[in-house]
Short mmCIF file of N, CA and C in Angstrom, two decimals:
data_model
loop_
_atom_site.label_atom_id
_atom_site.label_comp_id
_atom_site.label_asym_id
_atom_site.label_seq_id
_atom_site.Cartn_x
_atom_site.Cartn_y
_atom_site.Cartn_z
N UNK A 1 18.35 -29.29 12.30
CA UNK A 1 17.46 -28.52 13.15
C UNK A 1 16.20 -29.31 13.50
N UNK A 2 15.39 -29.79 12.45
CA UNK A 2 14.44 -30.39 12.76
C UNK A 2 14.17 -31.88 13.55
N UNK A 3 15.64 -32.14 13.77
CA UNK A 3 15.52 -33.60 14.74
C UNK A 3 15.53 -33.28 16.14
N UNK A 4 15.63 -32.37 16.48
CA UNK A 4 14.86 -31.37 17.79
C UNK A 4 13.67 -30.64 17.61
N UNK A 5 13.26 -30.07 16.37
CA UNK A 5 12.54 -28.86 16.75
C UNK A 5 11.21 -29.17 15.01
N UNK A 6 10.59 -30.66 15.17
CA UNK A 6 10.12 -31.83 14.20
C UNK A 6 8.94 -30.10 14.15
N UNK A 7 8.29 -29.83 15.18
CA UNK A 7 6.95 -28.76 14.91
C UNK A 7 7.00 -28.02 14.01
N UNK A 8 8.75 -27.40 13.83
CA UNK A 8 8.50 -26.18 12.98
C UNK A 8 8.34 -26.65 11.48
N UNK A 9 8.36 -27.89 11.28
CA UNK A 9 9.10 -28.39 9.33
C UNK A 9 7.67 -28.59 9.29
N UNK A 10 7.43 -28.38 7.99
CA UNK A 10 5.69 -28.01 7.53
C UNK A 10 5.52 -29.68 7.09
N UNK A 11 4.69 -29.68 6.20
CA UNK A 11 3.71 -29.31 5.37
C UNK A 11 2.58 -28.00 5.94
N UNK A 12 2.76 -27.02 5.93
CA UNK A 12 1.85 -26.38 6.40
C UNK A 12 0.87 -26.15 5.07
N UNK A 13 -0.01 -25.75 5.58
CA UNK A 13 -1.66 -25.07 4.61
C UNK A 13 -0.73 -23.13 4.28
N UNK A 14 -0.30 -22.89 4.51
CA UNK A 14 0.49 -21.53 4.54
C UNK A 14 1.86 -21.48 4.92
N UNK A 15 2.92 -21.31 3.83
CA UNK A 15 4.53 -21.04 4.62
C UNK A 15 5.27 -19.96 4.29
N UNK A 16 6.09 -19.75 4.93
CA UNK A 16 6.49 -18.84 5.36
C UNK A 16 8.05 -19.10 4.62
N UNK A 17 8.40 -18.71 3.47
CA UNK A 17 9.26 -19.72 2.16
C UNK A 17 10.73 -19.47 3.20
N UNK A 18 10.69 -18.26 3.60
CA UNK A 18 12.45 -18.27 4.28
C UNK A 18 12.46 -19.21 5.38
N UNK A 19 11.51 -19.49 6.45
CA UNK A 19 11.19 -20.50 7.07
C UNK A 19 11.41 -22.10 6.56
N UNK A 20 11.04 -22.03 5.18
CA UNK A 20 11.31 -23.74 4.59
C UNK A 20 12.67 -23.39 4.03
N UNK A 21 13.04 -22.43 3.16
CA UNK A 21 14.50 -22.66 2.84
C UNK A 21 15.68 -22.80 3.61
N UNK A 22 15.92 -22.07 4.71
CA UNK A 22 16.82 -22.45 5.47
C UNK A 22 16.50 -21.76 6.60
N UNK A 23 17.08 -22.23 8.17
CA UNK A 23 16.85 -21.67 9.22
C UNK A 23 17.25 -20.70 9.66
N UNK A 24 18.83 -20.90 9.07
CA UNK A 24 19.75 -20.09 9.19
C UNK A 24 19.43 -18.56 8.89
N UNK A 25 18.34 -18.25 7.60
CA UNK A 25 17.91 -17.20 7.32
C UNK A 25 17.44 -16.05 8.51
N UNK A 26 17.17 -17.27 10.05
CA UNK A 26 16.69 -15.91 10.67
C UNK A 26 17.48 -16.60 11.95
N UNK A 27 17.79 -17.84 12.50
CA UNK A 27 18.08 -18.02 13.41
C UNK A 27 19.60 -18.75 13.34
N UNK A 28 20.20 -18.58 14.19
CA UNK A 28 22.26 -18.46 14.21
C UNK A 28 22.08 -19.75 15.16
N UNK A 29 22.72 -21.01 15.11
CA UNK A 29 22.62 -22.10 15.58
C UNK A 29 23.77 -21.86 16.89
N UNK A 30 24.60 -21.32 16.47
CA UNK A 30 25.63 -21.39 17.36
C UNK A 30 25.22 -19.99 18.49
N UNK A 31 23.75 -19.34 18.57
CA UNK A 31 23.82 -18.96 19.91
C UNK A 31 23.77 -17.51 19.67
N UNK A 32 22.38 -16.59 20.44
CA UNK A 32 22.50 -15.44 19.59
C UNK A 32 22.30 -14.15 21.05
N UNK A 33 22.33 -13.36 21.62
CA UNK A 33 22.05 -11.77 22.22
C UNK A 33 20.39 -12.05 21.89
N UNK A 34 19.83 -12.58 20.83
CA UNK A 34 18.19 -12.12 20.88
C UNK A 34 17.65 -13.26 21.16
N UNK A 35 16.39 -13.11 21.45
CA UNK A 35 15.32 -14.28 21.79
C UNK A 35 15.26 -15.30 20.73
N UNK A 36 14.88 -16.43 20.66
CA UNK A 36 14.63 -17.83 19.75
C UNK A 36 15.97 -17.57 18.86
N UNK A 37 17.47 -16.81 19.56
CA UNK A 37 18.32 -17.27 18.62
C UNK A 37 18.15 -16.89 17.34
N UNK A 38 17.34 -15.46 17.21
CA UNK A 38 17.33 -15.06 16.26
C UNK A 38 18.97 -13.97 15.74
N UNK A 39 18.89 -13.90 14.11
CA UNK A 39 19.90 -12.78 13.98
C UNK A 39 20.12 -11.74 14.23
N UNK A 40 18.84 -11.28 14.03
CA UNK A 40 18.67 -9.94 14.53
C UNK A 40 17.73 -10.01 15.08
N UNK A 41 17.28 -8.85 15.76
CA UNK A 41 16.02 -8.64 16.22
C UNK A 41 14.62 -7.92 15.92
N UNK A 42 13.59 -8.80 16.50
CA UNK A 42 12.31 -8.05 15.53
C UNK A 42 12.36 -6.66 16.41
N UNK A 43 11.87 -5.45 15.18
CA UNK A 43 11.48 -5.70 14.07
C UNK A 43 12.60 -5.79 12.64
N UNK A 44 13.04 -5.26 12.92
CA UNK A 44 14.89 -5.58 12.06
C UNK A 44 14.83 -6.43 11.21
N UNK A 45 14.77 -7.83 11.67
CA UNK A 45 14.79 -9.06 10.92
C UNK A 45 13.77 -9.14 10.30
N UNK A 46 12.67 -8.64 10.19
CA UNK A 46 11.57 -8.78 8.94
C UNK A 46 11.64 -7.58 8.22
N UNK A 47 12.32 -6.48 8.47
CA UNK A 47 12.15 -5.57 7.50
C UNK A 47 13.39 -6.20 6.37
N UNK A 48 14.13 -6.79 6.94
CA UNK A 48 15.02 -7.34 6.03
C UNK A 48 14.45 -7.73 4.55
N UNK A 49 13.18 -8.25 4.79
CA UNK A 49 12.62 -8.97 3.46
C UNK A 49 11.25 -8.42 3.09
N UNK A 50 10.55 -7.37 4.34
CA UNK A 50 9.67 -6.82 4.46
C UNK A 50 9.54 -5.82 4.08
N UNK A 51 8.78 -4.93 3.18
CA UNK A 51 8.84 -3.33 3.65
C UNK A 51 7.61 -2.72 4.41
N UNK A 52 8.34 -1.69 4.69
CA UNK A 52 7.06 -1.26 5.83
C UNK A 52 5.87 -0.83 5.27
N UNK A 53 5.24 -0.75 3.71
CA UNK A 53 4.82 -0.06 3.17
C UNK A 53 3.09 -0.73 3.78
N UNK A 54 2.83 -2.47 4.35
CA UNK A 54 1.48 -2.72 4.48
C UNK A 54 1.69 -2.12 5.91
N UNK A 55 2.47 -1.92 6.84
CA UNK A 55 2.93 -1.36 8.11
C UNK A 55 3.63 -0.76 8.01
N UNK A 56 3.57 0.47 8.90
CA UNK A 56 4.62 1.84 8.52
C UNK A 56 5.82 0.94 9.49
N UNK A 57 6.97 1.78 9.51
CA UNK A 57 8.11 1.42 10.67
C UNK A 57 8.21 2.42 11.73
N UNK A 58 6.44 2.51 11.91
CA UNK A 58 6.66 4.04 13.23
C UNK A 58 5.54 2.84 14.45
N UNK A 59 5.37 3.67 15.55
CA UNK A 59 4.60 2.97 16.16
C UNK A 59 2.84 2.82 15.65
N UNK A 60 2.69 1.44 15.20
CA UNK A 60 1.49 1.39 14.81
C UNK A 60 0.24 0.93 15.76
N UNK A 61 -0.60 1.59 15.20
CA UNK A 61 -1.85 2.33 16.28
C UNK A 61 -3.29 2.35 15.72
N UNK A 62 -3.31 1.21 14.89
CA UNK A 62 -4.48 0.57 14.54
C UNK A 62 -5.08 -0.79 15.37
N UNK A 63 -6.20 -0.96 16.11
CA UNK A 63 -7.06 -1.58 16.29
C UNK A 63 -6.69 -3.54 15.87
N UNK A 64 -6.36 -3.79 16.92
CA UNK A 64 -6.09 -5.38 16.44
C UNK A 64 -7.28 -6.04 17.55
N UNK A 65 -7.18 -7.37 17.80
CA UNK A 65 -7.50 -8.64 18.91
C UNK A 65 -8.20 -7.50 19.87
N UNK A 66 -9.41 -7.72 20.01
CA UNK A 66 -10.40 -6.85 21.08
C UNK A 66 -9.88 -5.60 21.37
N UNK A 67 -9.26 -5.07 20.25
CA UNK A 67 -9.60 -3.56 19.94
C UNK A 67 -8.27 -2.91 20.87
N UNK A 68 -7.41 -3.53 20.88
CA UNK A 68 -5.83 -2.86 21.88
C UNK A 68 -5.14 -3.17 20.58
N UNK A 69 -4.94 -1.79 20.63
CA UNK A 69 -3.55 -1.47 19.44
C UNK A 69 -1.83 -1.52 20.25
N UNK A 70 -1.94 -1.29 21.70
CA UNK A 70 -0.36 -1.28 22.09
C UNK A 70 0.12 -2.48 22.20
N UNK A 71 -0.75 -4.07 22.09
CA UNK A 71 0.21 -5.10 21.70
C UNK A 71 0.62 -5.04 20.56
N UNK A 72 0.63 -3.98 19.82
CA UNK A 72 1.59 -3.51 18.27
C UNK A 72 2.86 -3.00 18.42
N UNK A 73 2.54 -2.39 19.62
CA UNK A 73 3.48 -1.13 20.02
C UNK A 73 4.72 -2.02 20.64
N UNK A 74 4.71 -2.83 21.51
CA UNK A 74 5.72 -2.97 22.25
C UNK A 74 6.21 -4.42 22.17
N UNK A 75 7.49 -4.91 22.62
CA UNK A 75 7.95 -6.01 22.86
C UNK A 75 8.97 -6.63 21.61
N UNK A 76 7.70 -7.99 20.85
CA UNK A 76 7.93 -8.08 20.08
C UNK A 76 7.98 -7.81 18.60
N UNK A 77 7.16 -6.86 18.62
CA UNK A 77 6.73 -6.24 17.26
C UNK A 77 5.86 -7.14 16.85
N UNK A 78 6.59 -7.02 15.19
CA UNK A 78 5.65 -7.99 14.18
C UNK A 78 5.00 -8.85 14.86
N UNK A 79 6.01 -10.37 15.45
CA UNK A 79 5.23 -11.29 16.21
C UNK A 79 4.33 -11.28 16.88
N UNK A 80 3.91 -9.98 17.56
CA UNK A 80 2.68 -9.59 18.51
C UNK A 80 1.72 -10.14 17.66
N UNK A 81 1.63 -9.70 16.58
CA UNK A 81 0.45 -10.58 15.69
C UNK A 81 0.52 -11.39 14.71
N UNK A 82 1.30 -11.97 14.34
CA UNK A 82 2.16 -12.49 13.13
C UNK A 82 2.83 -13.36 14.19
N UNK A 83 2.49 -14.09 14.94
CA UNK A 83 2.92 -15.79 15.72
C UNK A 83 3.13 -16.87 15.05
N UNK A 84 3.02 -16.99 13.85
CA UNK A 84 3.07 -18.17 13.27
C UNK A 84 3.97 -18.14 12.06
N UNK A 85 4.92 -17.76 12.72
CA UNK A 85 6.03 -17.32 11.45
C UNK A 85 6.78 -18.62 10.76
N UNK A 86 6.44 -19.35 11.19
CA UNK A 86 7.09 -21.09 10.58
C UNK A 86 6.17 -21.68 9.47
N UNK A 87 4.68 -21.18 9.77
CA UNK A 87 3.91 -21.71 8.71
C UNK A 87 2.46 -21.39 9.73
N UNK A 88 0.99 -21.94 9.02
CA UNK A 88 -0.14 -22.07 9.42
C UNK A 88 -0.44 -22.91 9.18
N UNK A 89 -1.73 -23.98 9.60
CA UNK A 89 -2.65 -24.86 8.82
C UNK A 89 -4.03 -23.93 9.06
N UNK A 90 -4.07 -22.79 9.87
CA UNK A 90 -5.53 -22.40 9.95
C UNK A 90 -5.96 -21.69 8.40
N UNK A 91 -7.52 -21.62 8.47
CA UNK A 91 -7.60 -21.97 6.63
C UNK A 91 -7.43 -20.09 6.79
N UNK A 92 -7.47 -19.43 7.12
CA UNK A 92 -7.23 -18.00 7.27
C UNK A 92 -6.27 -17.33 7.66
N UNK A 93 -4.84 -18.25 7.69
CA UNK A 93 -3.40 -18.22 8.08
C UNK A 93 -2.68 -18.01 7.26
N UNK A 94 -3.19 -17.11 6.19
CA UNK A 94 -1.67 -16.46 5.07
C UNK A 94 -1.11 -15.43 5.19
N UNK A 95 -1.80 -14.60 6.27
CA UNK A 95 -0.81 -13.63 7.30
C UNK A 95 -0.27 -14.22 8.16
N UNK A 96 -0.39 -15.52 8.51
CA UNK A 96 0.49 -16.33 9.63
C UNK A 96 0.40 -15.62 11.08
N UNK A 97 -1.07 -15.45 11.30
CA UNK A 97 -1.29 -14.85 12.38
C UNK A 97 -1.94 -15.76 13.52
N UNK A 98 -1.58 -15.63 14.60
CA UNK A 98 -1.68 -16.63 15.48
C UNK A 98 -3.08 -17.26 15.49
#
């Protein structure tokens, strides 16, 4: 994977451990129905290892990035704020937030 895609392999300052153990954990090489070739789709694929208990699994409607809660609501889910799902180096990146 990484002799194409060198950005995602850390050393990061913050990782994201299913991210370093294998790729396969979230993304199907041979070609997937969801975006970045994932297995499933967010939010799905992080509740897998996630529980909803720091985030409910209803539409959440708390106050993020200049105070708009519906980039929570729609699209990609988690990732809406949680972009940096491969790892961080920012020193405040252990939510792996963009």
């Amino acid at each position: 994977c990484f002799s194409c895609h060198a950005e995602k392999r850390g050393q990061f300052v913050w990782e994201h451990e299913p991210a370093t153990d294998n790729c396969a954990n979230c993304h199907s090489s041979h070609g997937s129905n969801h975006a970045d070739m994932l297995v499933q789709k967010a939010p799905f694929l992080c509740q897998n290892c996630h529980s909803s208990q720091g985030h409910p699994a209803i539409a959440y409607d708390r106050p993020c990035i200049n105070n708009r809660s519906e980039s929570m609501l729609l699209g990609r889910s988690c990732m809406n704020c949680h972009g940096q799902i491969h790892g961080s180096n920012h020193p405040s990146g252990s939510t792996l937030q963009r």
